[in-house]
Amino acid sequence: MKKIVVAGAGGFIAGHLVKELIKKGHSVRAVDIKPLNEWYQVSNEADNLVLDLRLRENCYNAVNGYNEIFNLAADMGGMGFIENNKAACMISVLINTHLLLAARDCGIDRFFYASSACVYNGEKQTDTNSPGLKEADAYPALAEDGYGWEKLFSERMCRHFREDFGITTRVARFHNVYGPHGTFDGGREKAPAAICRKIIDASITGEKDIIIWGDGHQTRSFMYIDDCIKGIQDIMYSDILEPLNLGSSEMVSINQLVDIVEDIAGFKLKRKYDLDAPKGVRGRNSENTLIKQYLKWEPSIPLKDGMKKTYDWIKEEILDDSKSKKQISKYNK
Ligand code: NAD
């Protein structure tokens, strides 16, 4: 049994990670800046702390006496959030910096950092037929402005803390993670959850149209949360020194993603394309040669299976009386 700190535990991915680590018998301290009643999942078996991890002193208090840190805390969201909040995204650099200093000074054995496909050079993502981004494609650096640069810098910092201070740091570059117990409204949601929400709202209100950001031909891959949680742990406890892609290589266009959700819902909507909405890069996929080589595994849960579980969860949340009134009126657009 290890003593593990999970940062960002009130969020989507870390909430699932805390549950899994507890299931494996570890002693977990879960930390997030949000009040406990706003956490997506609360594990009563964990030591749950509400702390702003941008502050150095809070990081030291959070990790003292523990063996390992998973840092998944960041001020982030989908394209709509990161394109309009670049400075806020970059301030997350304080979280990783202070957690690394605390790791060095408090004798932490292992440190995981959640990076992103947004570190990749934008010039390598201009084609919808993306062959997949190899880990080396992060350089020469031309990351997503704001959010992506912060991730690239923090990755680099993990590397130098390993080289200079001997901390075992591990880094994964997540490609679009989706699943239950995540954001599906409010402006920070990503495409899979946003599309589910719009189609569920339409099924309730009788709306006939769906608004899609961009022309719908932009491509992405999406990784189901269970694959992500397995990958995080396998990378954390591996010997892999360099940042590794953690993503599905099942690439689809946004139109194909809408097709999948419409099939699940059992009806179709008229598509309207908002060409002025934030769209991100034109084509992105995860190239998985290295993860297959190192771990003999890659994320493989089919998109349509994961989307079905995600859709069902979001539908249940929306149909919940207290939530439905708020969400349908606010976000049916
Ligand atoms: P999330 O927003 O659901 O979770 C992040 C959590 O960090 C939130 O609960 C937030 O309150 C917390 N946080 C923010 N600032 C904090 C602070 N100062 N102190 C303490 N906690 C703070 O996001 P997620 O989707 O679970 O993402 C987790 C990590 O994975 C993030 O680092 C994110 O950048 C990275 N990532 C996610 C995706 C994805 O598709 N979800 C893709 C690439 C990278």
CSV table of C-alpha atoms and ligand atoms in Angstrom, one decimal:
chain,number,residue,atom,x,y,z
A,1,MET,CA,0.0,0.0,0.0
A,2,LYS,CA,1.3,3.4,-1.0
A,3,LYS,CA,0.4,6.9,0.2
A,4,ILE,CA,-0.6,8.8,-2.9
A,5,VAL,CA,-1.7,12.4,-3.5
A,6,VAL,CA,-4.0,13.1,-6.4
A,7,ALA,CA,-4.2,16.7,-7.4
A,8,GLY,CA,-7.3,17.9,-9.3
A,9,ALA,CA,-9.3,15.2,-7.7
A,10,GLY,CA,-12.6,17.1,-7.9
A,11,GLY,CA,-12.3,17.0,-11.7
A,12,PHE,CA,-13.2,14.4,-14.3
A,13,ILE,CA,-10.1,12.2,-14.8
A,14,ALA,CA,-8.6,12.5,-11.3
A,15,GLY,CA,-12.0,11.6,-9.7
A,16,HIS,CA,-11.9,8.3,-11.6
A,17,LEU,CA,-8.2,7.8,-10.7
A,18,VAL,CA,-8.9,8.3,-7.0
A,19,LYS,CA,-11.6,5.6,-7.1
A,20,GLU,CA,-9.3,3.2,-8.8
A,21,LEU,CA,-6.3,3.8,-6.5
A,22,ILE,CA,-8.5,3.2,-3.5
A,23,LYS,CA,-9.9,0.1,-5.0
A,24,LYS,CA,-6.3,-1.2,-5.3
A,25,GLY,CA,-5.8,-0.6,-1.6
A,26,HIS,CA,-3.8,2.6,-1.6
A,27,SER,CA,-4.1,5.4,0.9
A,28,VAL,CA,-5.2,8.4,-1.1
A,29,ARG,CA,-5.2,12.1,-0.4
A,30,ALA,CA,-7.5,13.9,-2.9
A,31,VAL,CA,-6.9,17.6,-3.4
A,32,ASP,CA,-8.8,20.2,-5.4
A,33,ILE,CA,-9.5,24.0,-5.3
A,34,LYS,CA,-13.3,23.5,-5.7
A,35,PRO,CA,-15.6,23.2,-2.7
A,36,LEU,CA,-16.3,19.5,-2.0
A,37,ASN,CA,-19.9,19.8,-3.1
A,38,GLU,CA,-18.7,20.7,-6.6
A,39,TRP,CA,-16.4,17.7,-7.0
A,40,TYR,CA,-17.7,15.3,-9.8
A,41,GLN,CA,-17.0,12.3,-7.5
A,42,VAL,CA,-16.1,12.2,-3.8
A,43,SER,CA,-14.5,9.1,-2.4
A,44,ASN,CA,-15.2,9.0,1.3
A,45,GLU,CA,-12.3,6.6,1.8
A,46,ALA,CA,-9.9,9.3,0.7
A,47,ASP,CA,-8.5,12.2,2.7
A,48,ASN,CA,-10.3,15.0,0.8
A,49,LEU,CA,-8.7,18.4,1.0
A,50,VAL,CA,-9.8,21.7,-0.6
A,51,LEU,CA,-6.6,23.7,-1.4
A,52,ASP,CA,-5.4,26.1,-4.0
A,53,LEU,CA,-2.4,24.3,-5.3
A,54,ARG,CA,-1.1,27.4,-7.1
A,55,LEU,CA,0.3,28.3,-3.6
A,56,ARG,CA,3.6,26.8,-2.6
A,57,GLU,CA,2.7,26.4,1.0
A,58,ASN,CA,-0.4,24.5,0.2
A,59,CYS,CA,1.6,22.1,-2.0
A,60,TYR,CA,4.0,21.3,0.8
A,61,ASN,CA,1.1,20.7,3.2
A,62,ALA,CA,-0.7,18.5,0.7
A,63,VAL,CA,2.2,16.2,-0.1
A,64,ASN,CA,4.2,16.0,3.2
A,65,GLY,CA,4.3,12.4,4.5
A,66,TYR,CA,3.1,10.9,1.1
A,67,ASN,CA,5.1,8.8,-1.4
A,68,GLU,CA,3.7,9.7,-4.8
A,69,ILE,CA,1.9,12.5,-6.6
A,70,PHE,CA,-0.4,12.4,-9.6
A,71,ASN,CA,-0.8,15.9,-10.8
A,72,LEU,CA,-4.0,16.3,-12.8
A,73,ALA,CA,-4.9,19.8,-11.5
A,74,ALA,CA,-5.3,22.5,-14.1
A,75,ASP,CA,-7.5,25.4,-15.0
A,76,MET,CA,-8.8,24.0,-18.3
A,77,GLY,CA,-11.6,23.1,-20.6
A,78,GLY,CA,-12.5,22.4,-24.2
A,79,MET,CA,-11.6,24.7,-27.1
A,80,GLY,CA,-14.2,27.2,-26.1
A,81,PHE,CA,-12.5,27.7,-22.8
A,82,ILE,CA,-8.8,27.5,-23.7
A,83,GLU,CA,-9.0,29.8,-26.7
A,84,ASN,CA,-10.6,32.5,-24.5
A,85,ASN,CA,-8.7,32.0,-21.3
A,86,LYS,CA,-5.0,31.7,-22.3
A,87,ALA,CA,-3.6,33.5,-19.3
A,88,ALA,CA,-5.7,31.5,-16.8
A,89,CYS,CA,-4.5,28.3,-18.5
A,90,MET,CA,-0.9,29.4,-18.2
A,91,ILE,CA,-1.2,30.2,-14.5
A,92,SER,CA,-1.5,26.4,-14.0
A,93,VAL,CA,2.2,26.4,-14.3
A,94,LEU,CA,2.3,27.4,-10.7
A,95,ILE,CA,0.5,24.2,-9.7
A,96,ASN,CA,3.1,21.9,-11.3
A,97,THR,CA,6.0,24.1,-10.3
A,98,HIS,CA,5.1,24.1,-6.6
A,99,LEU,CA,4.1,20.5,-6.6
A,100,LEU,CA,7.6,19.6,-8.1
A,101,LEU,CA,9.3,21.7,-5.5
A,102,ALA,CA,7.3,20.1,-2.7
A,103,ALA,CA,8.1,16.6,-4.3
A,104,ARG,CA,11.8,17.4,-4.2
A,105,ASP,CA,11.8,18.8,-0.6
A,106,CYS,CA,9.4,16.2,0.9
A,107,GLY,CA,11.1,13.1,-0.5
A,108,ILE,CA,8.4,12.0,-3.0
A,109,ASP,CA,9.4,8.8,-4.9
A,110,ARG,CA,7.3,9.2,-8.1
A,111,PHE,CA,5.5,12.1,-9.8
A,112,PHE,CA,3.0,11.9,-12.7
A,113,TYR,CA,2.2,14.9,-14.8
A,114,ALA,CA,-0.9,15.1,-17.1
A,115,SER,CA,0.2,16.8,-20.3
A,116,SER,CA,-1.9,17.1,-23.5
A,117,ALA,CA,-1.9,16.7,-27.3
A,118,CYS,CA,-2.1,20.5,-27.3
A,119,VAL,CA,1.7,20.5,-26.9
A,120,TYR,CA,2.0,19.5,-30.6
A,121,ASN,CA,3.2,21.8,-33.3
A,122,GLY,CA,0.2,23.4,-35.0
A,123,GLU,CA,1.8,23.2,-38.4
A,124,LYS,CA,1.6,19.4,-38.2
A,125,GLN,CA,-2.1,19.5,-37.7
A,126,THR,CA,-3.4,21.3,-40.8
A,127,ASP,CA,-4.8,18.3,-42.6
A,128,THR,CA,-8.0,16.3,-41.7
A,129,ASN,CA,-6.2,13.1,-42.8
A,130,SER,CA,-3.8,13.4,-39.9
A,131,PRO,CA,-1.6,10.3,-39.9
A,132,GLY,CA,-1.2,10.8,-36.1
A,133,LEU,CA,1.2,12.8,-34.0
A,134,LYS,CA,4.4,11.1,-33.0
A,135,GLU,CA,5.9,12.2,-29.7
A,136,ALA,CA,8.8,13.9,-31.6
A,137,ASP,CA,6.2,16.2,-33.3
A,138,ALA,CA,6.1,18.5,-30.3
A,139,TYR,CA,9.4,20.0,-31.6
A,140,PRO,CA,10.2,22.4,-33.1
A,141,ALA,CA,7.8,23.9,-30.6
A,142,LEU,CA,4.6,25.6,-31.9
A,143,ALA,CA,2.1,24.5,-29.2
A,144,GLU,CA,-1.5,25.6,-28.8
A,145,ASP,CA,-1.2,29.2,-27.6
A,146,GLY,CA,-1.6,29.5,-23.8
A,147,TYR,CA,-2.7,26.1,-22.6
A,148,GLY,CA,-0.3,24.1,-24.9
A,149,TRP,CA,2.7,26.2,-24.0
A,150,GLU,CA,2.1,25.7,-20.3
A,151,LYS,CA,1.9,22.0,-20.8
A,152,LEU,CA,5.1,21.9,-22.8
A,153,PHE,CA,6.9,24.0,-20.3
A,154,SER,CA,5.7,21.8,-17.4
A,155,GLU,CA,6.7,18.6,-19.2
A,156,ARG,CA,10.1,20.1,-19.6
A,157,MET,CA,10.3,21.0,-16.0
A,158,CYS,CA,9.4,17.4,-15.0
A,159,ARG,CA,12.3,16.2,-17.2
A,160,HIS,CA,14.8,18.6,-15.5
A,161,PHE,CA,13.6,17.8,-12.0
A,162,ARG,CA,14.3,14.2,-12.9
A,163,GLU,CA,17.7,14.9,-14.3
A,164,ASP,CA,18.9,17.5,-11.7
A,165,PHE,CA,17.1,16.3,-8.5
A,166,GLY,CA,16.6,12.6,-9.2
A,167,ILE,CA,12.8,12.6,-8.8
A,168,THR,CA,11.2,9.9,-10.9
A,169,THR,CA,8.8,11.9,-13.1
A,170,ARG,CA,6.5,10.4,-15.7
A,171,VAL,CA,4.5,12.3,-18.3
A,172,ALA,CA,1.5,11.3,-20.5
A,173,ARG,CA,0.1,13.4,-23.3
A,174,PHE,CA,-3.7,12.8,-23.2
A,175,HIS,CA,-5.7,13.0,-26.4
A,176,ASN,CA,-9.4,14.1,-25.7
A,177,VAL,CA,-10.7,12.0,-22.8
A,178,TYR,CA,-14.4,11.5,-22.4
A,179,GLY,CA,-16.8,9.5,-20.2
A,180,PRO,CA,-19.2,9.8,-17.3
A,181,HIS,CA,-18.6,12.1,-14.3
A,182,GLY,CA,-17.1,14.9,-16.4
A,183,THR,CA,-18.1,18.4,-17.6
A,184,PHE,CA,-21.0,18.6,-20.0
A,185,ASP,CA,-22.1,22.2,-19.6
A,186,GLY,CA,-21.0,25.6,-18.4
A,187,GLY,CA,-18.4,26.4,-21.1
A,188,ARG,CA,-15.6,24.0,-20.2
A,189,GLU,CA,-17.1,20.9,-21.8
A,190,LYS,CA,-15.4,19.1,-24.8
A,191,ALA,CA,-17.0,18.0,-28.0
A,192,PRO,CA,-18.2,14.5,-27.0
A,193,ALA,CA,-20.1,15.7,-23.9
A,194,ALA,CA,-21.3,18.9,-25.7
A,195,ILE,CA,-22.8,16.9,-28.6
A,196,CYS,CA,-24.5,14.5,-26.2
A,197,ARG,CA,-25.9,17.4,-24.2
A,198,LYS,CA,-27.3,19.1,-27.3
A,199,ILE,CA,-28.9,16.0,-28.6
A,200,ILE,CA,-30.4,15.1,-25.2
A,201,ASP,CA,-31.7,18.7,-24.8
A,202,ALA,CA,-33.3,18.4,-28.3
A,203,SER,CA,-35.0,15.2,-27.3
A,204,ILE,CA,-36.6,17.0,-24.4
A,205,THR,CA,-37.4,20.4,-25.9
A,206,GLY,CA,-38.3,19.2,-29.5
A,207,GLU,CA,-35.6,21.4,-31.0
A,208,LYS,CA,-34.9,20.3,-34.6
A,209,ASP,CA,-31.5,21.8,-35.2
A,210,ILE,CA,-28.0,21.2,-33.8
A,211,ILE,CA,-25.3,23.8,-33.9
A,212,ILE,CA,-21.8,22.3,-34.7
A,213,TRP,CA,-18.6,24.3,-34.1
A,214,GLY,CA,-16.7,24.6,-37.4
A,215,ASP,CA,-17.6,22.8,-40.6
A,216,GLY,CA,-17.7,19.4,-39.0
A,217,HIS,CA,-14.9,18.0,-41.1
A,218,GLN,CA,-12.2,18.6,-38.5
A,219,THR,CA,-10.9,15.3,-37.1
A,220,ARG,CA,-9.9,14.1,-33.7
A,221,SER,CA,-9.5,10.9,-31.7
A,222,PHE,CA,-11.3,10.4,-28.4
A,223,MET,CA,-10.2,8.1,-25.5
A,224,TYR,CA,-12.7,6.6,-23.1
A,225,ILE,CA,-11.9,7.2,-19.4
A,226,ASP,CA,-11.3,3.6,-18.5
A,227,ASP,CA,-8.4,3.4,-21.0
A,228,CYS,CA,-7.1,6.7,-19.7
A,229,ILE,CA,-7.0,5.4,-16.1
A,230,LYS,CA,-5.2,2.2,-17.1
A,231,GLY,CA,-2.7,4.2,-19.2
A,232,ILE,CA,-2.0,6.7,-16.4
A,233,GLN,CA,-1.0,3.9,-14.0
A,234,ASP,CA,0.9,1.9,-16.5
A,235,ILE,CA,3.0,5.0,-17.5
A,236,MET,CA,3.5,6.1,-13.9
A,237,TYR,CA,4.9,2.7,-12.9
A,238,SER,CA,7.0,2.2,-16.1
A,239,ASP,CA,10.6,3.0,-16.9
A,240,ILE,CA,9.5,5.4,-19.7
A,241,LEU,CA,11.4,8.7,-19.3
A,242,GLU,CA,10.0,10.8,-22.2
A,243,PRO,CA,6.4,12.1,-22.5
A,244,LEU,CA,4.2,9.4,-24.1
A,245,ASN,CA,1.0,9.7,-26.1
A,246,LEU,CA,-2.0,8.4,-24.2
A,247,GLY,CA,-4.8,8.4,-26.7
A,248,SER,CA,-7.0,6.4,-29.0
A,249,SER,CA,-6.0,6.1,-32.7
A,250,GLU,CA,-9.6,5.8,-33.8
A,251,MET,CA,-9.9,9.1,-35.6
A,252,VAL,CA,-13.3,10.5,-36.6
A,253,SER,CA,-14.6,13.8,-38.0
A,254,ILE,CA,-16.9,15.8,-35.8
A,255,ASN,CA,-19.7,15.0,-38.2
A,256,GLN,CA,-19.0,11.3,-37.6
A,257,LEU,CA,-19.1,11.9,-33.9
A,258,VAL,CA,-22.5,13.5,-34.3
A,259,ASP,CA,-23.6,10.5,-36.4
A,260,ILE,CA,-22.6,8.1,-33.5
A,261,VAL,CA,-24.5,10.1,-30.9
A,262,GLU,CA,-27.6,10.4,-33.2
A,263,ASP,CA,-27.5,6.6,-33.6
A,264,ILE,CA,-27.5,6.2,-29.9
A,265,ALA,CA,-30.3,8.7,-29.4
A,266,GLY,CA,-32.3,7.1,-32.3
A,267,PHE,CA,-33.1,10.4,-34.1
A,268,LYS,CA,-31.4,12.9,-36.4
A,269,LEU,CA,-31.2,16.7,-36.2
A,270,LYS,CA,-30.6,19.3,-38.9
A,271,ARG,CA,-27.0,20.4,-38.7
A,272,LYS,CA,-26.1,24.1,-38.6
A,273,TYR,CA,-22.4,25.0,-38.8
A,274,ASP,CA,-21.0,27.9,-36.8
A,275,LEU,CA,-17.8,28.7,-38.7
A,276,ASP,CA,-16.9,31.5,-36.2
A,277,ALA,CA,-16.9,29.2,-33.2
A,278,PRO,CA,-13.5,28.0,-31.7
A,279,LYS,CA,-12.5,25.0,-33.7
A,280,GLY,CA,-8.8,24.2,-32.7
A,281,VAL,CA,-6.5,22.4,-35.2
A,282,ARG,CA,-7.8,20.9,-38.4
A,283,GLY,CA,-6.8,17.3,-37.9
A,284,ARG,CA,-5.4,15.4,-34.9
A,285,ASN,CA,-4.8,11.8,-34.1
A,286,SER,CA,-2.6,9.8,-31.6
A,287,GLU,CA,0.2,7.9,-33.2
A,288,ASN,CA,0.7,4.9,-30.9
A,289,THR,CA,3.9,3.2,-32.0
A,290,LEU,CA,5.8,4.1,-28.8
A,291,ILE,CA,3.1,3.1,-26.3
A,292,LYS,CA,2.6,-0.2,-28.0
A,293,GLN,CA,6.3,-0.8,-28.0
A,294,TYR,CA,6.7,0.1,-24.3
A,295,LEU,CA,3.5,-1.1,-22.7
A,296,LYS,CA,2.4,-3.8,-25.3
A,297,TRP,CA,-1.0,-2.0,-25.1
A,298,GLU,CA,-2.9,1.0,-26.5
A,299,PRO,CA,-6.3,2.5,-25.7
A,300,SER,CA,-8.8,0.5,-27.6
A,301,ILE,CA,-12.3,0.9,-26.2
A,302,PRO,CA,-14.4,1.6,-29.3
A,303,LEU,CA,-15.8,5.2,-29.6
A,304,LYS,CA,-19.4,4.0,-30.0
A,305,ASP,CA,-19.3,1.9,-26.9
A,306,GLY,CA,-17.8,4.7,-24.8
A,307,MET,CA,-20.2,7.2,-26.2
A,308,LYS,CA,-23.1,5.1,-25.3
A,309,LYS,CA,-22.1,5.0,-21.6
A,310,THR,CA,-21.3,8.7,-21.7
A,311,TYR,CA,-24.7,9.6,-23.3
A,312,ASP,CA,-26.6,7.5,-20.8
A,313,TRP,CA,-24.9,9.2,-17.9
A,314,ILE,CA,-25.4,12.7,-19.2
A,315,LYS,CA,-29.0,11.9,-20.0
A,316,GLU,CA,-29.6,10.7,-16.4
A,317,GLU,CA,-28.0,13.9,-15.1
A,318,ILE,CA,-30.1,16.1,-17.3
A,319,LEU,CA,-33.3,14.3,-16.4
A,320,ASP,CA,-32.6,14.7,-12.8
A,321,ASP,CA,-35.2,17.3,-11.8
A,322,SER,CA,-33.1,19.8,-10.1
A,323,LYS,CA,-30.4,19.9,-12.8
A,324,SER,CA,-32.6,19.8,-15.9
A,325,LYS,CA,-34.3,23.1,-15.3
A,326,LYS,CA,-30.9,24.9,-15.1
A,327,GLN,CA,-29.1,23.2,-18.0
A,328,ILE,CA,-31.8,23.1,-20.7
A,329,SER,CA,-32.5,26.8,-20.4
A,330,LYS,CA,-28.9,27.8,-20.2
A,331,TYR,CA,-27.2,25.7,-22.8
A,332,ASN,CA,-29.7,24.8,-25.5
A,333,LYS,CA,-27.9,26.6,-28.2
B,1,NAD,P1,-11.1,18.9,-15.0
B,1,NAD,O1,-11.2,20.4,-15.2
B,1,NAD,O2,-12.3,18.1,-14.8
B,1,NAD,O3,-10.1,18.7,-13.7
B,1,NAD,C1,-9.1,19.5,-13.3
B,1,NAD,C2,-9.3,19.9,-11.8
B,1,NAD,O4,-8.2,20.7,-11.4
B,1,NAD,C3,-10.6,20.6,-11.6
B,1,NAD,O5,-11.4,19.9,-10.7
B,1,NAD,C4,-10.1,21.9,-11.0
B,1,NAD,O6,-10.9,22.5,-10.0
B,1,NAD,C5,-8.7,21.5,-10.4
B,1,NAD,N1,-7.9,22.7,-10.2
B,1,NAD,C6,-7.8,23.8,-11.0
B,1,NAD,N2,-7.0,24.7,-10.5
B,1,NAD,C7,-6.6,24.2,-9.3
B,1,NAD,C8,-5.8,24.7,-8.2
B,1,NAD,N3,-5.2,25.9,-8.3
B,1,NAD,N4,-5.6,23.9,-7.1
B,1,NAD,C9,-6.2,22.7,-7.0
B,1,NAD,N5,-7.0,22.2,-8.0
B,1,NAD,C10,-7.2,22.9,-9.1
B,1,NAD,O7,-10.1,18.4,-16.2
B,1,NAD,P2,-9.8,16.9,-16.6
B,1,NAD,O8,-10.4,16.7,-17.9
B,1,NAD,O9,-10.1,15.9,-15.5
B,1,NAD,O10,-8.2,17.0,-16.8
B,1,NAD,C11,-7.3,16.5,-15.9
B,1,NAD,C12,-5.9,16.8,-16.4
B,1,NAD,O11,-5.7,16.2,-17.7
B,1,NAD,C13,-5.6,18.3,-16.6
B,1,NAD,O12,-4.2,18.6,-16.3
B,1,NAD,C14,-5.8,18.5,-18.1
B,1,NAD,O13,-5.1,19.6,-18.6
B,1,NAD,C15,-5.3,17.2,-18.7
B,1,NAD,N6,-5.9,16.8,-20.0
B,1,NAD,C16,-7.2,16.5,-20.1
B,1,NAD,C17,-7.7,16.2,-21.3
B,1,NAD,C18,-9.2,15.8,-21.5
B,1,NAD,O14,-9.6,15.5,-22.6
B,1,NAD,N7,-10.0,15.8,-20.5
B,1,NAD,C19,-6.9,16.2,-22.5
B,1,NAD,C20,-5.6,16.6,-22.3
B,1,NAD,C21,-5.0,16.9,-21.1
